[in-house]
Coordinates of C-alpha atoms in Angstrom, one line a residue:
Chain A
X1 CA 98.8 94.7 76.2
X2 CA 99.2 92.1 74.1
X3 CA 100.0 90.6 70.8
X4 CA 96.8 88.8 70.1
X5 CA 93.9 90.2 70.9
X6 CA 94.4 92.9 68.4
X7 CA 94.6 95.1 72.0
X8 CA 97.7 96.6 70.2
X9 CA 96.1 98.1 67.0
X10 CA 95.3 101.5 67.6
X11 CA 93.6 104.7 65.9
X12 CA 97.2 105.7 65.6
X13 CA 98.3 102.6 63.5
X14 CA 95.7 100.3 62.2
X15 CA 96.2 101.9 58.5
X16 CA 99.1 100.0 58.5
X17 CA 97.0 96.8 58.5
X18 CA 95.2 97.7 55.6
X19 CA 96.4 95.4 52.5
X20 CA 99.8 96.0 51.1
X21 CA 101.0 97.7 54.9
X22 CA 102.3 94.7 56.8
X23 CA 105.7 94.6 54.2
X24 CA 106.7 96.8 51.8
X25 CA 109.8 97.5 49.6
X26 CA 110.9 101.2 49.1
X27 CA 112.3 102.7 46.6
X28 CA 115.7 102.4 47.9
X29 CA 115.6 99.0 47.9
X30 CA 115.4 99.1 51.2
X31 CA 112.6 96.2 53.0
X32 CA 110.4 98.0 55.9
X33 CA 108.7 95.5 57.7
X34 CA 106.1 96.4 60.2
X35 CA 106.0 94.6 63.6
X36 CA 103.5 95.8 66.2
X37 CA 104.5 94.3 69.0
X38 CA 105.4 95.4 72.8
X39 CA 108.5 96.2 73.8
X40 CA 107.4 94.4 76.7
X41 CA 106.6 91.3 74.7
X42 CA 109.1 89.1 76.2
X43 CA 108.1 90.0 79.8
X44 CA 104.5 89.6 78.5
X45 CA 105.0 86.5 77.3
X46 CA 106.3 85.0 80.5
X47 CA 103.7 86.6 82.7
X48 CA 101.1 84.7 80.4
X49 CA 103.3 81.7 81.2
X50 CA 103.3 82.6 85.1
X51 CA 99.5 83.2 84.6
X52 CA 99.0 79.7 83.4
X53 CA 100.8 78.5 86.5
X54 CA 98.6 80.0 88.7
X55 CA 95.3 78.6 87.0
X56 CA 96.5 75.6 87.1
X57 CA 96.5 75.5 90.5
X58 CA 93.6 77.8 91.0
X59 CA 95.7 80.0 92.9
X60 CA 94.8 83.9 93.2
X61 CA 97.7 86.2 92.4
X62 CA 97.5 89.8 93.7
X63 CA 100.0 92.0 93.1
X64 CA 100.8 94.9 95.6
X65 CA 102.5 98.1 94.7
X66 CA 103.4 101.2 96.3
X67 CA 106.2 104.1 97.3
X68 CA 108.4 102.6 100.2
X69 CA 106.8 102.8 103.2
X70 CA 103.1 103.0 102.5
X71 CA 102.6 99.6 104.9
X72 CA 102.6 97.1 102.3
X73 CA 104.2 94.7 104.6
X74 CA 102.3 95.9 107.5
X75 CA 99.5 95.2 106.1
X76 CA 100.2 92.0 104.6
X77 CA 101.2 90.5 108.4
X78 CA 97.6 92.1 109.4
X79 CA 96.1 89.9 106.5
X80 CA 97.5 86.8 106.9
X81 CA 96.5 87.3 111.0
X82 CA 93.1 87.2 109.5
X83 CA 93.2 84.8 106.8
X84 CA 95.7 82.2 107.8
X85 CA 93.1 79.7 109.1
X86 CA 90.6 80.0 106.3
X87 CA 93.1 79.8 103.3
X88 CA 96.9 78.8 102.4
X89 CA 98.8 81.9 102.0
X90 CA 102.3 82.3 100.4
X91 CA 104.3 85.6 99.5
X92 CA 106.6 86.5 97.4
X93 CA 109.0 89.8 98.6
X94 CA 110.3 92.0 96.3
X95 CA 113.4 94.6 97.5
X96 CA 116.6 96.2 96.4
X97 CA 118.4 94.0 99.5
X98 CA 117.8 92.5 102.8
X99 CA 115.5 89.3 103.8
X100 CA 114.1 91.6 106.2
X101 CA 110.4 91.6 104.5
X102 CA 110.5 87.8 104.2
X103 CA 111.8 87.8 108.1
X104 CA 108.6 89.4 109.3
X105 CA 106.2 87.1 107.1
X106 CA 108.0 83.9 108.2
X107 CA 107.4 84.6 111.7
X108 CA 103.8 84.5 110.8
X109 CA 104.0 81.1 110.0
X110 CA 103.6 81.5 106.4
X111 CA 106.2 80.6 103.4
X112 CA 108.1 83.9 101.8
X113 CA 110.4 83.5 99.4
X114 CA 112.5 86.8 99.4
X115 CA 113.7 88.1 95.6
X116 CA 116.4 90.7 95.8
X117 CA 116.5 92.8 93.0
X118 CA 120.0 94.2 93.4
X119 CA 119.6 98.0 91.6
X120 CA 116.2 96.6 89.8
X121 CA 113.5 99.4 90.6
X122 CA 110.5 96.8 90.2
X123 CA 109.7 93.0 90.1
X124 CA 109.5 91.4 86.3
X125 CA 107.7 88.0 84.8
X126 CA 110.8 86.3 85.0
X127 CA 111.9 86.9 88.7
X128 CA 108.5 86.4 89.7
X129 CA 108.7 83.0 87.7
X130 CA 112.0 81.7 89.1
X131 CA 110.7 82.4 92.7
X132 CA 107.3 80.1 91.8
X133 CA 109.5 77.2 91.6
X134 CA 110.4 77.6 95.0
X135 CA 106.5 77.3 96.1
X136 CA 104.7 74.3 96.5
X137 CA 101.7 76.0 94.5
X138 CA 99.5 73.0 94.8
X139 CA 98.7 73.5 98.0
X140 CA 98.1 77.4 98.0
X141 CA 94.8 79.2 97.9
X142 CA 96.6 82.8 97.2
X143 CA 99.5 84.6 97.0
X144 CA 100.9 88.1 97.3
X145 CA 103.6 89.6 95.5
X146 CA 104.8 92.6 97.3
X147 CA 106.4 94.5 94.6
X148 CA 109.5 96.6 94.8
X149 CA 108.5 100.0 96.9
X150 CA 108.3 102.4 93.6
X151 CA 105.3 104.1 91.8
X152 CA 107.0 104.4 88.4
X153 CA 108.2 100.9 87.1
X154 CA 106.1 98.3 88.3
X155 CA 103.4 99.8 86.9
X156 CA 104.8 98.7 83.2
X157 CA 105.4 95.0 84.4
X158 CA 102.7 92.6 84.0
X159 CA 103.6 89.7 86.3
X160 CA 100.4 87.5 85.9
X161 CA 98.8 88.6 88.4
X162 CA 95.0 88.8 89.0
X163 CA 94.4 92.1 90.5
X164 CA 97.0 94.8 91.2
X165 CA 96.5 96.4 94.0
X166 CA 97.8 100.2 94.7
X167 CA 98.7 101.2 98.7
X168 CA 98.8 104.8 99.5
X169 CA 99.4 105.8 103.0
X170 CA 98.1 109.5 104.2
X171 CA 101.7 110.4 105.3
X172 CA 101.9 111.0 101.6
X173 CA 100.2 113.8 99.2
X174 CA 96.5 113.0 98.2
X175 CA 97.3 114.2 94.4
X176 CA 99.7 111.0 94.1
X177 CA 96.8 109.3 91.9
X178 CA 97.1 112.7 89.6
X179 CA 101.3 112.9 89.5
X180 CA 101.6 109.1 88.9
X181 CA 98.7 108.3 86.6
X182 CA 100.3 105.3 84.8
X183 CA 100.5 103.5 88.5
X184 CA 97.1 104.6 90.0
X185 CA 95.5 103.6 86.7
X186 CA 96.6 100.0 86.7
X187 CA 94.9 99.7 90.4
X188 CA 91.8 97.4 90.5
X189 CA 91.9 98.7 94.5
X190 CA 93.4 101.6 95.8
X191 CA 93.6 101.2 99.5
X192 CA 94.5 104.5 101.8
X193 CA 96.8 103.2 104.4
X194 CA 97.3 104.5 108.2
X195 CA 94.5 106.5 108.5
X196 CA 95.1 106.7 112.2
X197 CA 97.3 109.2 111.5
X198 CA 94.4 111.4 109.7
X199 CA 93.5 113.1 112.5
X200 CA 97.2 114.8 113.2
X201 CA 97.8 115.0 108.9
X202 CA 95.5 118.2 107.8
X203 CA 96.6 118.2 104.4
X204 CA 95.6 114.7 102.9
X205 CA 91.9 114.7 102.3
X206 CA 90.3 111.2 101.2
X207 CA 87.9 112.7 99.4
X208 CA 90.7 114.5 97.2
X209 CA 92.8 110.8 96.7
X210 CA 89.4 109.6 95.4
X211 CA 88.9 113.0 93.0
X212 CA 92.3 112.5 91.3
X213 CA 91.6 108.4 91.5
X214 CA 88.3 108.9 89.6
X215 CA 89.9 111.3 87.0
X216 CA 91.7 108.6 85.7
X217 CA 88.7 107.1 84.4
X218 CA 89.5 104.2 87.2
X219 CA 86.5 102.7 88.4
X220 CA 88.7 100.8 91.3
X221 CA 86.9 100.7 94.1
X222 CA 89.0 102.6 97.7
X223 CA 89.2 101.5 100.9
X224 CA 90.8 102.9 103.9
X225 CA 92.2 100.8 106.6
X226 CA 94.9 101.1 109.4
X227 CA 96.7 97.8 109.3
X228 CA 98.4 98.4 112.6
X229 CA 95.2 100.0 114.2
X230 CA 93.1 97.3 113.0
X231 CA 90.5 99.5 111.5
X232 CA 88.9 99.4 108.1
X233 CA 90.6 95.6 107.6
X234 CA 87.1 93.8 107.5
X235 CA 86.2 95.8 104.3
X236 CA 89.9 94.7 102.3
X237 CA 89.1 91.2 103.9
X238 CA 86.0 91.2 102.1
X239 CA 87.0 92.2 99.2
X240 CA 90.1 89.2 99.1
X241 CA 87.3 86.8 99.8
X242 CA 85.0 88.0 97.0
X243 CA 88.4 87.9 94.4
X244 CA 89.3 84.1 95.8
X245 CA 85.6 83.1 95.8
X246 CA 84.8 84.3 92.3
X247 CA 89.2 83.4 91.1
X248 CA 88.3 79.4 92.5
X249 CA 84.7 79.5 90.5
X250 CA 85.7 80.6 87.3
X251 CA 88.8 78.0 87.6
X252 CA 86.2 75.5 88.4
X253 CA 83.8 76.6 85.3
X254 CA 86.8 76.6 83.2
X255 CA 87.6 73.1 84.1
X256 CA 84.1 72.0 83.4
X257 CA 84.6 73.5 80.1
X258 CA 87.5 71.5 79.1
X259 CA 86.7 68.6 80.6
Chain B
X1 CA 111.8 104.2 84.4
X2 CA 114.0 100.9 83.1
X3 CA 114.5 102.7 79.3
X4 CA 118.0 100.9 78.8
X5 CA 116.6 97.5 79.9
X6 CA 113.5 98.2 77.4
X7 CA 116.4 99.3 74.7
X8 CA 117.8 95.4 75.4
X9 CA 114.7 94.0 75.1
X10 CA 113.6 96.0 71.8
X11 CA 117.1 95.1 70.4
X12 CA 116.5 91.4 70.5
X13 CA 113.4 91.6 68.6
X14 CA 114.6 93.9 66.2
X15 CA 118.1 91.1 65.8
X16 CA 115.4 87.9 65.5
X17 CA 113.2 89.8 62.5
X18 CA 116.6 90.8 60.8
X19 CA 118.0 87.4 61.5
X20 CA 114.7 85.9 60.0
X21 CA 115.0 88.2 57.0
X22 CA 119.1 88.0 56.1
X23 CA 119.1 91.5 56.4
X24 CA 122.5 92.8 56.0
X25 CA 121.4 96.2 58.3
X26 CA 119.2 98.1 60.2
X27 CA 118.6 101.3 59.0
X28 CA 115.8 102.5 60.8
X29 CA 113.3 101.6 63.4
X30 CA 110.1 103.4 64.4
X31 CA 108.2 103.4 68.0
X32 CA 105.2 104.2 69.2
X33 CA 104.9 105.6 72.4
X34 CA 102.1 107.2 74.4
X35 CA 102.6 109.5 78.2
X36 CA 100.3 106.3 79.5
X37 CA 102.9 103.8 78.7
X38 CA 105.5 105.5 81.6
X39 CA 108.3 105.2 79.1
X40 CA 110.3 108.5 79.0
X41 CA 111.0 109.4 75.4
X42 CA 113.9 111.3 76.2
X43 CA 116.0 108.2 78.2
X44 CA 114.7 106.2 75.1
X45 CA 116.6 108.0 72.6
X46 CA 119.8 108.3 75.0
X47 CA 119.7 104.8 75.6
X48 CA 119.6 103.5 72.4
X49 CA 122.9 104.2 71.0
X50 CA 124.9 102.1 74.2
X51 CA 122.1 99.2 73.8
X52 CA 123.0 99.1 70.2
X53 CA 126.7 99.0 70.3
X54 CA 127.8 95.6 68.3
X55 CA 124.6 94.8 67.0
X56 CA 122.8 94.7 63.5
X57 CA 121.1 97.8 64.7
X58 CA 123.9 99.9 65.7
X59 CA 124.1 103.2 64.0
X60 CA 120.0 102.7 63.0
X61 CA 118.0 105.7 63.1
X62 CA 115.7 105.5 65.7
X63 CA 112.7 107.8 65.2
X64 CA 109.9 107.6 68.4
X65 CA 106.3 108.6 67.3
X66 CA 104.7 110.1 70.5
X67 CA 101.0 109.5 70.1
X68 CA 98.6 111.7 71.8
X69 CA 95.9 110.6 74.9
X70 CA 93.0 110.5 73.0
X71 CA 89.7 109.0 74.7
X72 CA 86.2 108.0 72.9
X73 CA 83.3 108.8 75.2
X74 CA 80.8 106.4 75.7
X75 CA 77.9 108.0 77.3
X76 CA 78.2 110.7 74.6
X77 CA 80.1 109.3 71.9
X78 CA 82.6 112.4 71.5
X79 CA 86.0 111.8 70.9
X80 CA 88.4 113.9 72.7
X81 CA 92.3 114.5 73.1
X82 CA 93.0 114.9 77.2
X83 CA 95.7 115.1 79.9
X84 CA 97.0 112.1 80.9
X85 CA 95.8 112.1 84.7
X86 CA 92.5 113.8 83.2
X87 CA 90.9 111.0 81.4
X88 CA 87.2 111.6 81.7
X89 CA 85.2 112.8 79.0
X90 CA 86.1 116.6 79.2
X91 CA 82.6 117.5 77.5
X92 CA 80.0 115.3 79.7
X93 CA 82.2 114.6 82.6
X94 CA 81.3 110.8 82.1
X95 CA 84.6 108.4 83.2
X96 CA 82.8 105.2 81.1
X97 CA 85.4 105.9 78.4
X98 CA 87.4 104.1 76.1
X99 CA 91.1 104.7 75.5
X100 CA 91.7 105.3 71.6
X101 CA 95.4 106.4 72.0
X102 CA 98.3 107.4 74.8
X103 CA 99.0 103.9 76.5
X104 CA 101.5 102.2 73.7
X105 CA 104.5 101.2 73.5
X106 CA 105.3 99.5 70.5
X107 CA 107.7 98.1 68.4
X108 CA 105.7 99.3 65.3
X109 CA 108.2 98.8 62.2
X110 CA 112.1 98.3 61.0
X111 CA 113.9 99.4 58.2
X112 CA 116.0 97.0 56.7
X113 CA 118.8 96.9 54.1
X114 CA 119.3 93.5 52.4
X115 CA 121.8 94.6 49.6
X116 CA 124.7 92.1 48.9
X117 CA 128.1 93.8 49.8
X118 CA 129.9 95.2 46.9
X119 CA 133.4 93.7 46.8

């Protein structure tokens, strides 16, 4: 949401905009002022600012959420094994402590910069910001933000990212897109992780993730893959190449435009 | 889910418009908050009177408008209030809709008192 788009007006407020609502005086003498804006307008502000970084440098931003443990790292080691010779990958690592994260994508050859939140529950703007300056984002093609493991908060947190994308792994329950709605609905992919393990899990049906996805009103599209297994990868592959293919051409037609 | 830190950052709007306008006080200020936003209502209200301590806004009545989920179909054009993990159109099933209310979280207005102080 922001402040300029006129995104914020709603059915529930827009008679305020009507002349004479924007600043009154009561009859207490008292000055009511109406404001209209985010609470998350600072943070908002500075993920436009992180934004603008990013298409400066035609860099693709995806931002990857989930509950601890649904592979998130895992999978992002898988990706870069397939992607590391076609693009320039860089990620940024979001946790409560340790460099651990960072560790495992460093050995892949591949620059992490690790933030550690201390009792933070999710990334914001401004720590994704500071870690940008430690990136040489000239010569990036994408980058991943692994957000703090958490399906409340992060949610609320625009970061500038391009696409948000949503893990859940079949370990967990299949109604998570139903009991976390404000998560599952900000996911432009949802992506059911270690489905190698279906086969021994008999209460998480795909089918029924993709019920409670679709109830949302979330036209995301689902994909499930075993980043450890190595199956279902070429279909979230796919879908990153699509997102960096059509990220770099609109940069490019933008740059026409202004040039 | 971060309600204190939200507190902090509402607080520092609410100081700059005051600042802006010399107000001597805040007396009130009004939200706007829908189930979609994930802010917790509740933590809101609890949170506010630590966050406020030693500002302009301290002691301000803080009154929280929760707005409902309401959704405008677009394959029939029915409007319809829903649950907030139910958001299809509950008369033609249809999920092409358009959100109308339930995801805000807004600073909508502030009370302010500019009287002088009476020596």
């Amino acid at each position: 949401m922001c402040d300029t788009c006129g995104c914020n007006v709603t059915t529930g407020n827009k008679h305020l905009l009507k002349p004479g609502g924007k600043l009154s005086r009561t009859a207490d003498g008292q000055q009511s002022i109406t404001v209209l804006k985010s609470l998350l307008n600072e943070n908002d502000q500075q993920a436009g600012h992180n934004r603008e970084h990013f298409e400066k440098y035609k860099v693709l931003a995806i931002n990857l959420m989930s509950s601890p443990g649904a592979g998130k790292t895992a999978l992002l080691e898988a990706t870069i094994d397939q992607l590391k010779d076609k693009y320039r990958i860089a990620v940024i690592e979001g946790d409560l402590e340790t460099e651990n994260d960072a560790k495992r994508i460093r050995a892949k050859g591949i620059a992490a910069i690790q933030i550690t939140t201390g009792s933070a529950c999710h990334l914001d703007a401004h720590m994704v910001h500071d870690a940008l300056h430690q990136l040489d984002l000239g010569s990036l093609d994408i980058i991943f933000i692994e957000n703090v493991g958490n399906l409340v908060c992060p949610a609320s947190f625009d970061l500038g990212q391009h696409q948000n994308v949503v893990l859940l792994s079949v370990t967990e329950g299949d109604d998570k897109p139903a009991k976390y709605p404000v998560m599952f609905r900000a996911a432009d992919l949802m992506l059911l992780t270690k489905t190698d393990l279906l086969p021994v899990l008999d209460d998480f049906d795909p089918q029924q993730a993709r019920h409670y996805l679709h109830n949302l009103a979330n036209p995301a599209p689902v994909i499930e893959l075993s980043a450890t297994k190595n199956s279902g990868l070429s279909s979230w592959i796919e879908w990153l190449e699509q997102q960096i293919d059509s990220h770099q051409h609109t940069a490019i037609t933008h740059a026409h435009k202004h040039a | 889910m971060h309600e204190l830190s939200l507190c902090y950052g509402l607080l520092k709007q609410v100081e700059q418009i005051a600042n802006e306008q010399q107000a001597r006080q805040v007396s009130a200020i009004y939200l706007q908050v829908g189930p979609l936003s994930g802010v917790e209502i509740k933590l809101l209200k609890q949170s506010f009177p630590i966050a406020s301590q030693g500002t302009i806004a301290e002691g301000a009545r803080l009154e929280i408008e929760n707005l409902p989920v309401r959704i405008h179909c677009r394959n029939c054009e029915e409007e319809s209030a829903v649950k907030n993990n139910q958001l299809c159109c509950p008369h033609c099933h249809s999920a092409s809709i358009q959100l109308l209310s339930g995801d805000e979280m807004l600073l909508h207005s502030i009370k302010l008192n500019q009287e002088p102080y009476h020596v």
